[in-house]
Structures are given as structure tokens and as C-alpha cells.
Tab-separated table of C-alpha atoms in Angstrom:
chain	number	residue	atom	x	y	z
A	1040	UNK	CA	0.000	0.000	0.000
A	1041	UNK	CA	3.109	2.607	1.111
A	1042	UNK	CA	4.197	1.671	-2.670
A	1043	UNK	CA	1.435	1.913	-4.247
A	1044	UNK	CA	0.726	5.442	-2.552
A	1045	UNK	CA	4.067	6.685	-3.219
A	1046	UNK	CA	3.252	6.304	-7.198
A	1047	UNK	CA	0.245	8.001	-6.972
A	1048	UNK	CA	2.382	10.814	-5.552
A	1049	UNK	CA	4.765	10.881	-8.184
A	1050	UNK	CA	2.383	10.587	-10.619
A	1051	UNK	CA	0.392	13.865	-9.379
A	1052	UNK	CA	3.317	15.869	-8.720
A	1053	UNK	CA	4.466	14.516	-12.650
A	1054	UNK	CA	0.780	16.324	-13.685
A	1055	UNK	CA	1.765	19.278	-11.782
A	1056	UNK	CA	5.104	20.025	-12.785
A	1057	UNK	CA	3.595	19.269	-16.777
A	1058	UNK	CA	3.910	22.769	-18.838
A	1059	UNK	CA	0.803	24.744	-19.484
A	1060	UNK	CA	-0.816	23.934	-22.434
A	1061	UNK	CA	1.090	20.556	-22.643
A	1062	UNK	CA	-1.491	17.827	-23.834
A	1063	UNK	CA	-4.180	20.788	-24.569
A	1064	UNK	CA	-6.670	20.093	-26.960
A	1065	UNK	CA	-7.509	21.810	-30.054
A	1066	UNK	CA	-9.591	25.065	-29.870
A	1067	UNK	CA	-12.045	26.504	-32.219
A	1068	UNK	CA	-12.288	30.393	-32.306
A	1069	UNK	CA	-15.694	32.182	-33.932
A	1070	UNK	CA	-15.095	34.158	-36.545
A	1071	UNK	CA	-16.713	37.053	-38.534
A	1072	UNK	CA	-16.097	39.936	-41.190
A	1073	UNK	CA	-17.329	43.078	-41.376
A	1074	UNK	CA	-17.821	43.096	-44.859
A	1075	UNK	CA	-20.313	41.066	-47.325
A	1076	UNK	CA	-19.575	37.877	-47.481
A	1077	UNK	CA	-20.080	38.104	-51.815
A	1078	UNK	CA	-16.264	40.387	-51.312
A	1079	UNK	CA	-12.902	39.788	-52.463
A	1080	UNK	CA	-11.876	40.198	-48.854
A	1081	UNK	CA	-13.610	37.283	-47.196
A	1082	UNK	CA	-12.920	35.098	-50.418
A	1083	UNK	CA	-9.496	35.638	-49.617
A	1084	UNK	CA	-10.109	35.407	-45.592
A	1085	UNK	CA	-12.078	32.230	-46.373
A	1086	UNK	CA	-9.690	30.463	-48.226
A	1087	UNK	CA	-6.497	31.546	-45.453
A	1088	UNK	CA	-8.986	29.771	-42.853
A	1089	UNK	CA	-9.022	26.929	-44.603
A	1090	UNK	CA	-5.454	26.648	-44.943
A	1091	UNK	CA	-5.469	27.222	-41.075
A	1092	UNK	CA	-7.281	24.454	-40.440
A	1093	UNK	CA	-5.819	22.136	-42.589
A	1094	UNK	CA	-2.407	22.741	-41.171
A	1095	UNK	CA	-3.607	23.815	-37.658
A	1096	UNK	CA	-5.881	20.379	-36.896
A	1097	UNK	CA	-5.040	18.998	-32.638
A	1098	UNK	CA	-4.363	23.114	-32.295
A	1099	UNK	CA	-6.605	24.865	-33.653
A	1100	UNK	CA	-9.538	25.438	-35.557
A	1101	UNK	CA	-11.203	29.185	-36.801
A	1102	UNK	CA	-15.050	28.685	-37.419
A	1103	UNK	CA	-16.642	30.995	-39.650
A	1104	UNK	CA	-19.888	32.537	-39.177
A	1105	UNK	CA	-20.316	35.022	-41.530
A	1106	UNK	CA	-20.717	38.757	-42.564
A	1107	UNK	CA	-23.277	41.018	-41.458
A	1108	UNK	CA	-25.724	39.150	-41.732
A	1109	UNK	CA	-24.128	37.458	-38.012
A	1110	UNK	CA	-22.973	40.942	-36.911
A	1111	UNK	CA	-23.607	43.947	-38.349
A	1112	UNK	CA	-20.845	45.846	-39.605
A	1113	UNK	CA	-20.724	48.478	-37.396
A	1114	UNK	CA	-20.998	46.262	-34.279
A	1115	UNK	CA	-18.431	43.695	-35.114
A	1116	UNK	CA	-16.321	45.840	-33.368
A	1117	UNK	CA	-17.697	45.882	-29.952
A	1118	UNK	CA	-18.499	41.663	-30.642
A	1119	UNK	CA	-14.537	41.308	-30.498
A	1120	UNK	CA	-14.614	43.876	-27.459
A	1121	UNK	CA	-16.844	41.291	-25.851
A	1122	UNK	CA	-15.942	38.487	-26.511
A	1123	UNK	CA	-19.124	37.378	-28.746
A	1124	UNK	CA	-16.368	36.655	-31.349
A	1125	UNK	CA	-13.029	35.521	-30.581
A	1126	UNK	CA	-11.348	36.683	-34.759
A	1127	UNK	CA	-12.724	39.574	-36.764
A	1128	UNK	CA	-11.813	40.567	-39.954
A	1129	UNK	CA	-13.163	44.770	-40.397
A	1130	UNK	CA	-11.073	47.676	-40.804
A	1131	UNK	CA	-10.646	50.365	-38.349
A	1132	UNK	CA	-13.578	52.938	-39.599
A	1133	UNK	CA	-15.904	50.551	-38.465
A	1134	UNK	CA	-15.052	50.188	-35.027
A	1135	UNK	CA	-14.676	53.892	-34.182
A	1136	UNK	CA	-17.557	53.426	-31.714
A	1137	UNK	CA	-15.420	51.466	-29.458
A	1138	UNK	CA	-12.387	53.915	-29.701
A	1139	UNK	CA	-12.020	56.557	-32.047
A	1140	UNK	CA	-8.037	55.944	-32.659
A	1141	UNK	CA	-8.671	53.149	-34.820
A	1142	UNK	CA	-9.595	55.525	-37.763
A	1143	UNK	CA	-6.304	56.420	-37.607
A	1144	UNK	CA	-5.045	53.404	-39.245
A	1145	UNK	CA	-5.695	54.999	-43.048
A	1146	UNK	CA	-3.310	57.744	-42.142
A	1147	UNK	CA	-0.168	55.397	-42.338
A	1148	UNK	CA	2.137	56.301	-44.756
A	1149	UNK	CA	4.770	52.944	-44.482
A	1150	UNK	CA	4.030	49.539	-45.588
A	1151	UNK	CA	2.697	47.346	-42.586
A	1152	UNK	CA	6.285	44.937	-42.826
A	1153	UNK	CA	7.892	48.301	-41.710
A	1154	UNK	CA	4.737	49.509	-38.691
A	1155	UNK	CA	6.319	46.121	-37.700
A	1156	UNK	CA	9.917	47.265	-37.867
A	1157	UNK	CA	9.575	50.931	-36.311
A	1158	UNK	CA	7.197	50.483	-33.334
A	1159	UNK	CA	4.215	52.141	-35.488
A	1160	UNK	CA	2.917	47.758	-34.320
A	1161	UNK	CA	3.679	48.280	-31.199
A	1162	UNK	CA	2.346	51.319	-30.559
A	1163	UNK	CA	-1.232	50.095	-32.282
A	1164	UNK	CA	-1.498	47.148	-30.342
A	1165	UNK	CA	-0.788	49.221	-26.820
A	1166	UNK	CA	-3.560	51.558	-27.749
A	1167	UNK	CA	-6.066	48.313	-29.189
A	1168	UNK	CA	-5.081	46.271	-25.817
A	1169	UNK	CA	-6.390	49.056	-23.806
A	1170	UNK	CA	-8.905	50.990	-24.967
A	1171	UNK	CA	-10.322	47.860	-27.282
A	1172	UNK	CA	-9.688	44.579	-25.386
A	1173	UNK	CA	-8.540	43.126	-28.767
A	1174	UNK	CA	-5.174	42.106	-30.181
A	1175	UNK	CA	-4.250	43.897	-33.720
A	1176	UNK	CA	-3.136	40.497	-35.365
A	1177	UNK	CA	-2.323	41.286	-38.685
A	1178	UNK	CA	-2.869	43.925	-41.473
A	1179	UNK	CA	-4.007	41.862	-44.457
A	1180	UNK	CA	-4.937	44.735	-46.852
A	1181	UNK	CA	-3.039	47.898	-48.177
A	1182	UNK	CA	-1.490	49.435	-51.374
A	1183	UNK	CA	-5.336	50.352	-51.574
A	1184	UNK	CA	-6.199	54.408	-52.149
A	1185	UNK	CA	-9.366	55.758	-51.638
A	1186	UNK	CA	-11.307	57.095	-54.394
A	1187	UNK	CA	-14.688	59.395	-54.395
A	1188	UNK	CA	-16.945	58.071	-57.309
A	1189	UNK	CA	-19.739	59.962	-58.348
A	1190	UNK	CA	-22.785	59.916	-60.733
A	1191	UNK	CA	-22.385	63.833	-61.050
A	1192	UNK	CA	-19.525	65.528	-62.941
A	1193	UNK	CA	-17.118	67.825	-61.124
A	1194	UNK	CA	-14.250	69.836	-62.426
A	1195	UNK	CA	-12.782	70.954	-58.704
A	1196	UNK	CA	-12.089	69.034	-55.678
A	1197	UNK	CA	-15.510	70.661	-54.202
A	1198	UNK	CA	-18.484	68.344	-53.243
A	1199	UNK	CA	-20.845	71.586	-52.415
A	1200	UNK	CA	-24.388	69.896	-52.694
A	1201	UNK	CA	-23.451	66.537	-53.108
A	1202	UNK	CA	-24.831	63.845	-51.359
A	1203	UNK	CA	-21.954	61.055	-50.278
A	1204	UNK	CA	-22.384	58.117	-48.389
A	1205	UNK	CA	-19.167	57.847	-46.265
A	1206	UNK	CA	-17.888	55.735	-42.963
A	1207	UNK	CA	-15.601	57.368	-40.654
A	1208	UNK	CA	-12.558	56.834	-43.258
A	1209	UNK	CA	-13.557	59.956	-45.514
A	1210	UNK	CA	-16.142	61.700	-43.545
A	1211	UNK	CA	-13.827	64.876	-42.372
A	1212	UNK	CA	-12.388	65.029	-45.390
A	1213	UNK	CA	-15.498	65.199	-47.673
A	1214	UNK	CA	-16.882	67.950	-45.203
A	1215	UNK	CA	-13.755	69.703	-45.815
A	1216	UNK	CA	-14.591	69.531	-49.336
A	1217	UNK	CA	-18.624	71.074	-49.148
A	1218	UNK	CA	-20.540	67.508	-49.456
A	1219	UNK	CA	-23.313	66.158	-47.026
A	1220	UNK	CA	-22.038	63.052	-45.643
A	1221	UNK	CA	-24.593	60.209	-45.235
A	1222	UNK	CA	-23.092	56.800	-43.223
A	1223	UNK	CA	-24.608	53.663	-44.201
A	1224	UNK	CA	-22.873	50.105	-44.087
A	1225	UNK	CA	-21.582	48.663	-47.801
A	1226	UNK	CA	-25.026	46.616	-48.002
A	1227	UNK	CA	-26.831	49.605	-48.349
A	1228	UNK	CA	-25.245	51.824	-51.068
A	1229	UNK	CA	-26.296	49.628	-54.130
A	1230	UNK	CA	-30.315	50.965	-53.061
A	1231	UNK	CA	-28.726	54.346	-52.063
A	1232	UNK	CA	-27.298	55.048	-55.502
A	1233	UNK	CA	-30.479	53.226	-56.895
A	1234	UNK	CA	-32.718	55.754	-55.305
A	1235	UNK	CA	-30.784	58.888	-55.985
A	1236	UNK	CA	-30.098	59.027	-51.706
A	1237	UNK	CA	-27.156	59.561	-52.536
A	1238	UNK	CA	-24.750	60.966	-55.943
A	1239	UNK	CA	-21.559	59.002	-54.679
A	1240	UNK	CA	-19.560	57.096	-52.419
A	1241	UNK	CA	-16.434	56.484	-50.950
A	1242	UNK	CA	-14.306	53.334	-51.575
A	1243	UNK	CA	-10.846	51.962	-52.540
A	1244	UNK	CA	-9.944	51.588	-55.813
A	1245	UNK	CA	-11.005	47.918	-55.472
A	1246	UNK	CA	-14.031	46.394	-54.627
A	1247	UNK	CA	-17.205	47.927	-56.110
A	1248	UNK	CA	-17.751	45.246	-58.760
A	1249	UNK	CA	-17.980	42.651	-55.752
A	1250	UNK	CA	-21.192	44.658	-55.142
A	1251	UNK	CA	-22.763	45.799	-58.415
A	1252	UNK	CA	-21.868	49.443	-57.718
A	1253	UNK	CA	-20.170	49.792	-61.071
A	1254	UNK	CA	-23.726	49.830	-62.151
A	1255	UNK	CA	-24.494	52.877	-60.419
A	1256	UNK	CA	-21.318	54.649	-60.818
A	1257	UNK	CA	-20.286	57.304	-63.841
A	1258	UNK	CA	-17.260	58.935	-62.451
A	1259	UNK	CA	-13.969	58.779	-60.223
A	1260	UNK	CA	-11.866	61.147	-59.015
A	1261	UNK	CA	-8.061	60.650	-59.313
A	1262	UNK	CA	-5.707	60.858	-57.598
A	1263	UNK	CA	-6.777	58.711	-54.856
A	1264	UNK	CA	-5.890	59.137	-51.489
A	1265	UNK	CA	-5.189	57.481	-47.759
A	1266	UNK	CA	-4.400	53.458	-48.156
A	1267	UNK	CA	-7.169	51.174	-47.048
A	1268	UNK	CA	-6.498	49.203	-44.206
A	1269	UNK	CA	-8.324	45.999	-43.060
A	1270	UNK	CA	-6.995	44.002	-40.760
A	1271	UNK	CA	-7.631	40.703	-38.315
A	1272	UNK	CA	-8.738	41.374	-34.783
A	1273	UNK	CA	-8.329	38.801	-31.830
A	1274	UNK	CA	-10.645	39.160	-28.402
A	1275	UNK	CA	-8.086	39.747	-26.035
A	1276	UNK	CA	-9.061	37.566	-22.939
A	1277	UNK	CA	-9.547	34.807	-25.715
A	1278	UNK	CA	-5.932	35.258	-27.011
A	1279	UNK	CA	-4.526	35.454	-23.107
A	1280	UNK	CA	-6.130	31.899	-22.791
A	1281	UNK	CA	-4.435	30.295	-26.169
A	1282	UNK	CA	-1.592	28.372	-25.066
A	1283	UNK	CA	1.705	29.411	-26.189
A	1284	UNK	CA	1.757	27.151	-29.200
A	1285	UNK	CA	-2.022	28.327	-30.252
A	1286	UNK	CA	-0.727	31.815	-30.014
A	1287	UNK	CA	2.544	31.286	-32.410
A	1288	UNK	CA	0.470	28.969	-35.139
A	1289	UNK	CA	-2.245	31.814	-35.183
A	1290	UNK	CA	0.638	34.334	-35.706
A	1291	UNK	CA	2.366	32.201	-37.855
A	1292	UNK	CA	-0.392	31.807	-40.227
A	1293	UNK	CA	-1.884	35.137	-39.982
A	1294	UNK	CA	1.265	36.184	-40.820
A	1295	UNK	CA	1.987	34.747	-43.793
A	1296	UNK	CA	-0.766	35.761	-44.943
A	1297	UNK	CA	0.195	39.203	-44.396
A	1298	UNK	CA	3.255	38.412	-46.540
A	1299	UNK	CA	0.741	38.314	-49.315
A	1300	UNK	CA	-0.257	41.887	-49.609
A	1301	UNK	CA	1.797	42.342	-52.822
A	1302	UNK	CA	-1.636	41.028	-54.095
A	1303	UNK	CA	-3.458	44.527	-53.696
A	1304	UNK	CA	-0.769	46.276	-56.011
A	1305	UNK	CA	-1.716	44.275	-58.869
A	1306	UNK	CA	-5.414	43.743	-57.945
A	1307	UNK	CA	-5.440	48.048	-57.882
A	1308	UNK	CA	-3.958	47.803	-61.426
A	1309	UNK	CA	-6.240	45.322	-62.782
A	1310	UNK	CA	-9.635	47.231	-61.133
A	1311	UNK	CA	-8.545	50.729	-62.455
A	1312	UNK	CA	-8.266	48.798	-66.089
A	1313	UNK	CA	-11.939	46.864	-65.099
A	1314	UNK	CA	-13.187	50.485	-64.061
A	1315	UNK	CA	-12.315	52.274	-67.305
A	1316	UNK	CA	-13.520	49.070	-69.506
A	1317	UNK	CA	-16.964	49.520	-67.446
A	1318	UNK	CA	-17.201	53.111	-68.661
A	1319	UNK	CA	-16.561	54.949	-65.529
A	1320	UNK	CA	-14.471	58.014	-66.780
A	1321	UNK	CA	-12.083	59.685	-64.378
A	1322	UNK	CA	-11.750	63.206	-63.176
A	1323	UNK	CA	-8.189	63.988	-62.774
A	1324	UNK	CA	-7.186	66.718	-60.408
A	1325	UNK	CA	-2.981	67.463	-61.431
A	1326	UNK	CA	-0.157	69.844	-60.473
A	1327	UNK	CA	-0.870	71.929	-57.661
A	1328	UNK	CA	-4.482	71.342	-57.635
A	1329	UNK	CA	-3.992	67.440	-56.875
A	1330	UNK	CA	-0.812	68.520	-54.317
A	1331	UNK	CA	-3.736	70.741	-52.684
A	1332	UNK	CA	-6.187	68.190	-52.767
A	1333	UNK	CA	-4.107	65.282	-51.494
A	1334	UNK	CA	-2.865	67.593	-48.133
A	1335	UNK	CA	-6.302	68.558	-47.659
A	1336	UNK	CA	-7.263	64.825	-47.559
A	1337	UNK	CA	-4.299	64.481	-44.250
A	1338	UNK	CA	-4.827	67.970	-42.930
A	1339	UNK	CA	-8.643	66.781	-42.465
A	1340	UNK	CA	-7.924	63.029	-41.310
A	1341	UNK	CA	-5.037	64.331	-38.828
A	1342	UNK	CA	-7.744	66.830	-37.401
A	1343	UNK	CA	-10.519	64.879	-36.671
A	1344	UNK	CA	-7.784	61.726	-34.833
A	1345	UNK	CA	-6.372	65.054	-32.721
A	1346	UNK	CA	-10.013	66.213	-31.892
A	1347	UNK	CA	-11.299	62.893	-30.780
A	1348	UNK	CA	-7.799	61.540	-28.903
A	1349	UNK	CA	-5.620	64.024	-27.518
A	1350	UNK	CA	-3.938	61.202	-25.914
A	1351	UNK	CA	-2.928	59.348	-28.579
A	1352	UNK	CA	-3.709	61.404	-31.269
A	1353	UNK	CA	-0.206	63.622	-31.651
A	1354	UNK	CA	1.619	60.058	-31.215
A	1355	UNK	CA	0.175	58.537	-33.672
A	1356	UNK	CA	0.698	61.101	-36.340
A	1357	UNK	CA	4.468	61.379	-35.329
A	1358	UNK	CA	4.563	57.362	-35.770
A	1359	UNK	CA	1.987	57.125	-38.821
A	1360	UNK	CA	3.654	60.261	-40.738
A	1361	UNK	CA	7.518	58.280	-41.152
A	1362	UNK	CA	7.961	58.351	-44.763
């Protein structure tokens, strides 16, 4: 009895002294995306979680749910805050209702391999920790400019009685420039244009033939401006209870994919080319005009990140501003 009560001691204090997460068993995180699930984007977000969980199986697992139809855009943000999700993929204009920094992310003017590089990362994920409970995991779109399109010619960089659906992305700047700013999520501009609620919108260069809004669309306005940033979010309680080796798989992977973003260089060529063969004609501001137009577009962005953060606002634009 002694012996067989000394093994039963050594074999608890073996269980004890095992390290954390040793033995763990796979997890499965909820996912979502803030934008239509017909996109580019969560084509390309679908098919990285299925190379996730190919490679990731006894580790761990990402579970889809869906677009907006399982969280509205604008709340996606707040279901990572939470915890209803544990992985979002959304871009920071949508989640300005949880902290009004995250707008800032257009405003960078390096390449996300070098945020990584100069503490412009860092920085990010001290502000998401703490004012967002979420983890900024990876930046898996850029090399993206904004554009305005419009159904109604223009031949000055002045919106004055336009009507332009917007998010938070372009929404000081087109003030700046005269027009009435309208928010609405992506699934709603199609019926906005439709309806003559609105005479344009703001987007990438990419993107509105995912959602028919080529139909809708005579004109854009060049040059383009800001870089369009979406990114993958991680609840941050759920990402302190990964193990260690969940954590560096989901960073590995997310990652790589981030390695990919070459993509949007060529995919920007090959939509401007799709654009012009659609008929949309371009309004070209040049020389000093499109010099006055493009430092409006920062002088504008830079404001309203100031206005709404003094805290991190002035950091941000020292960080974001390295060229």
C-alpha cells in the first residue's frame, strides 16, 4: 500500500510540474467579417482559414460565421470587445464606436512589414489592448487608395451639394470639401445610388464590382488618397487563454498571410483597367491642384484623430507620418 501510494504521488506531482498547455486540446475560435460575405476580402479570408485548419488540426480550428448578416458591420467591433467573437476581420472605420483611434489606421504612410519594424505595431497594439480589449493580429490589406466616385460631374475638388455616403474613413475630409455626408454600411449603397439618396460614395480603388456598384457609378476622381487598411482582430481575454503554441500557429499563419499583400498592387492595377472598360471616366485633379487636394485629404484626417484623442492622437501622427 506505502508503494502503491508513493506512485500516486509521483504521478500527481508529474501532472503538476507538466507545462501549461502541454497535452491541450484543439480550440475553435468564432469568426466574422465586417464586410459582405459576396467580397474579395472574405474570399481571400475564407480560403487563409481553410489553410489554417488544414495545417492547424489537434491546435486549432477558426469557425466561420459570416458577414453582417451574423454581426452587423458596425458592431463587429464591440463583438470582439466582448468576446461574442473571438477573430474579426473589419477595418478600423468601423469600429470607431469602441475607440475613435482606430480611424487612424488609413493615415499610415509605411508599408505594414515596416509599422512592424519601427514600433508604429507596437504602438497600435498598446492603444487596441487598452482601450479595445482586442489584439491587432495582422494587417491583411493595403497598397489600396481611396477614391470618391460619383454619378455627377465635377471639375474641382468641391463636393458643395453633393450627397456622399461615407464611414468614418472619408467623412472629415469630404466635409472639408462642401458635401453632405450620409453613413450607411456597404449593403446599403447599391439601393442608395439606386434611389438617388445619394450621388456618390467612398471606396478603394477595389471592390465595387464585388457589389454591383459599377452599375451605379459614372465617375472617379483621381488621384486617390489614404491606403485602405483591413486588418484581423483577436478578443483579447480569448488570445490570453491560447496556449503558447495556439498563439505562435495563429501568428504564424496570420502572418503569412500578411506576406501576401503584394496582391493589392496588382489587384489596384487590374480594377482601375476593369473600371475604365466599365465606362466609368475619371476626373483627374494634377499639379498643384492634386498637391492641394491630397494635403487637404491628411490635414482633415489628422484633425478629426487630434479632436477625438488628444492622448494618442499627436503620437500617432508622429509614428503614422515616417515616410
Amino acid at each position: 500500500m506505502r508503494m502503491l501510494a508513493r506512485i500516486v504521488v509521483a504521478l500527481v506531482s508529474a501532472l503538476v510540474l507538466l507545462p501549461a498547455g502541454a497535452g491541450a486540446q484543439e480550440v475553435t475560435l468564432k469568426v466574422v467579417s465586417a464586410f459582405p460575405e459576396n467580397s474579395l476580402y472574405v474570399k481571400r479570408l475564407e480560403t487563409w482559414i481553410g489553410r489554417v485548419n488544414d495545417e492547424g488540426k489537434g491546435v486549432l480550428r477558426l469557425n466561420f460565421i459570416g458577414g453582417p448578416k451574423a454581426v452587423p458591420t458596425f458592431e463587429v467591433g464591440n463583438a470582439v470587445r466582448t468576446g461574442v467573437v473571438d477573430v474579426a476581420m473589419s477595418t478600423g472605420a468601423f469600429y470607431t464606436n469602441v475607440f475613435p483611434e482606430s480611424d487612424a489606421l488609413k493615415l499610415t504612410r509605411m508599408p505594414v512589414a515596416e509599422q512592424r519594424t519601427n514600433g508604429v505595431f507596437d504602438y497600435i497594439n498598446r492603444v487596441w489592448n487598452q482601450k479595445g480589449n482586442m489584439l491587432y493580429l495582422a494587417r491583411i490589406v493595403e497598397h489600396q487608395t481611396f477614391h470618391v466616385y460619383l454619378n455627377k460631374k465635377i471639375d474641382k475638388p468641391d463636393l458643395t451639394g453633393l450627397k456622399i455616403r461615407v464611414t468614418p474613413v472619408y467623412r472629415d475630409f469630404f466635409t472639408a470639401l462642401g458635401a453632405t455626408v450620409m453613413q450607411t454600411a456597404p449593403g446599403e449603397v447599391y439601393t442608395a445610388l439606386e434611389r438617388g439618396v445619394v450621388d456618390g460614395y467612398g471606396w478603394p480603388i477595389g471592390g465595387i464590382f464585388d457589389l454591383n456598384w459599377h452599375e451605379k457609378t459614372k465617375y472617379r476622381v483621381d488621384p486617390g488618397f489614404y491606403d485602405a487598411e483591413v486588418s484581423l482582430l483577436v478578443n483579447l481575454d480569448t488570445w490570453k487563454r491560447l496556449t503558447p503554441a495556439q498563439r505562435d500557429y495563429l501568428t504564424k499563419q496570420a502572418r503569412a498571410l500578411e506576406a501576401q499583400n503584394d496582391f493589392w498592387k496588382t489587384y489596384a492595377q487590374d480594377e482601375t483597367k476593369r473600371q475604365q472598360g466599365a465606362g466609368i471616366e475619371v476626373i483627374r485633379f494634377e499639379g498643384a491642384t492634386a498637391q492641394q487636394y491630397l494635403e487637404k485629404a491628411y490635414e482633415a484626417g489628422w484633425a478629426g484623430v487630434l479632436k477625438a484623442s488628444p492622448e494618442h492622437g499627436p503620437k500617432m501622427r508622429e509614428l503614422f507620418s515616417k515616410k
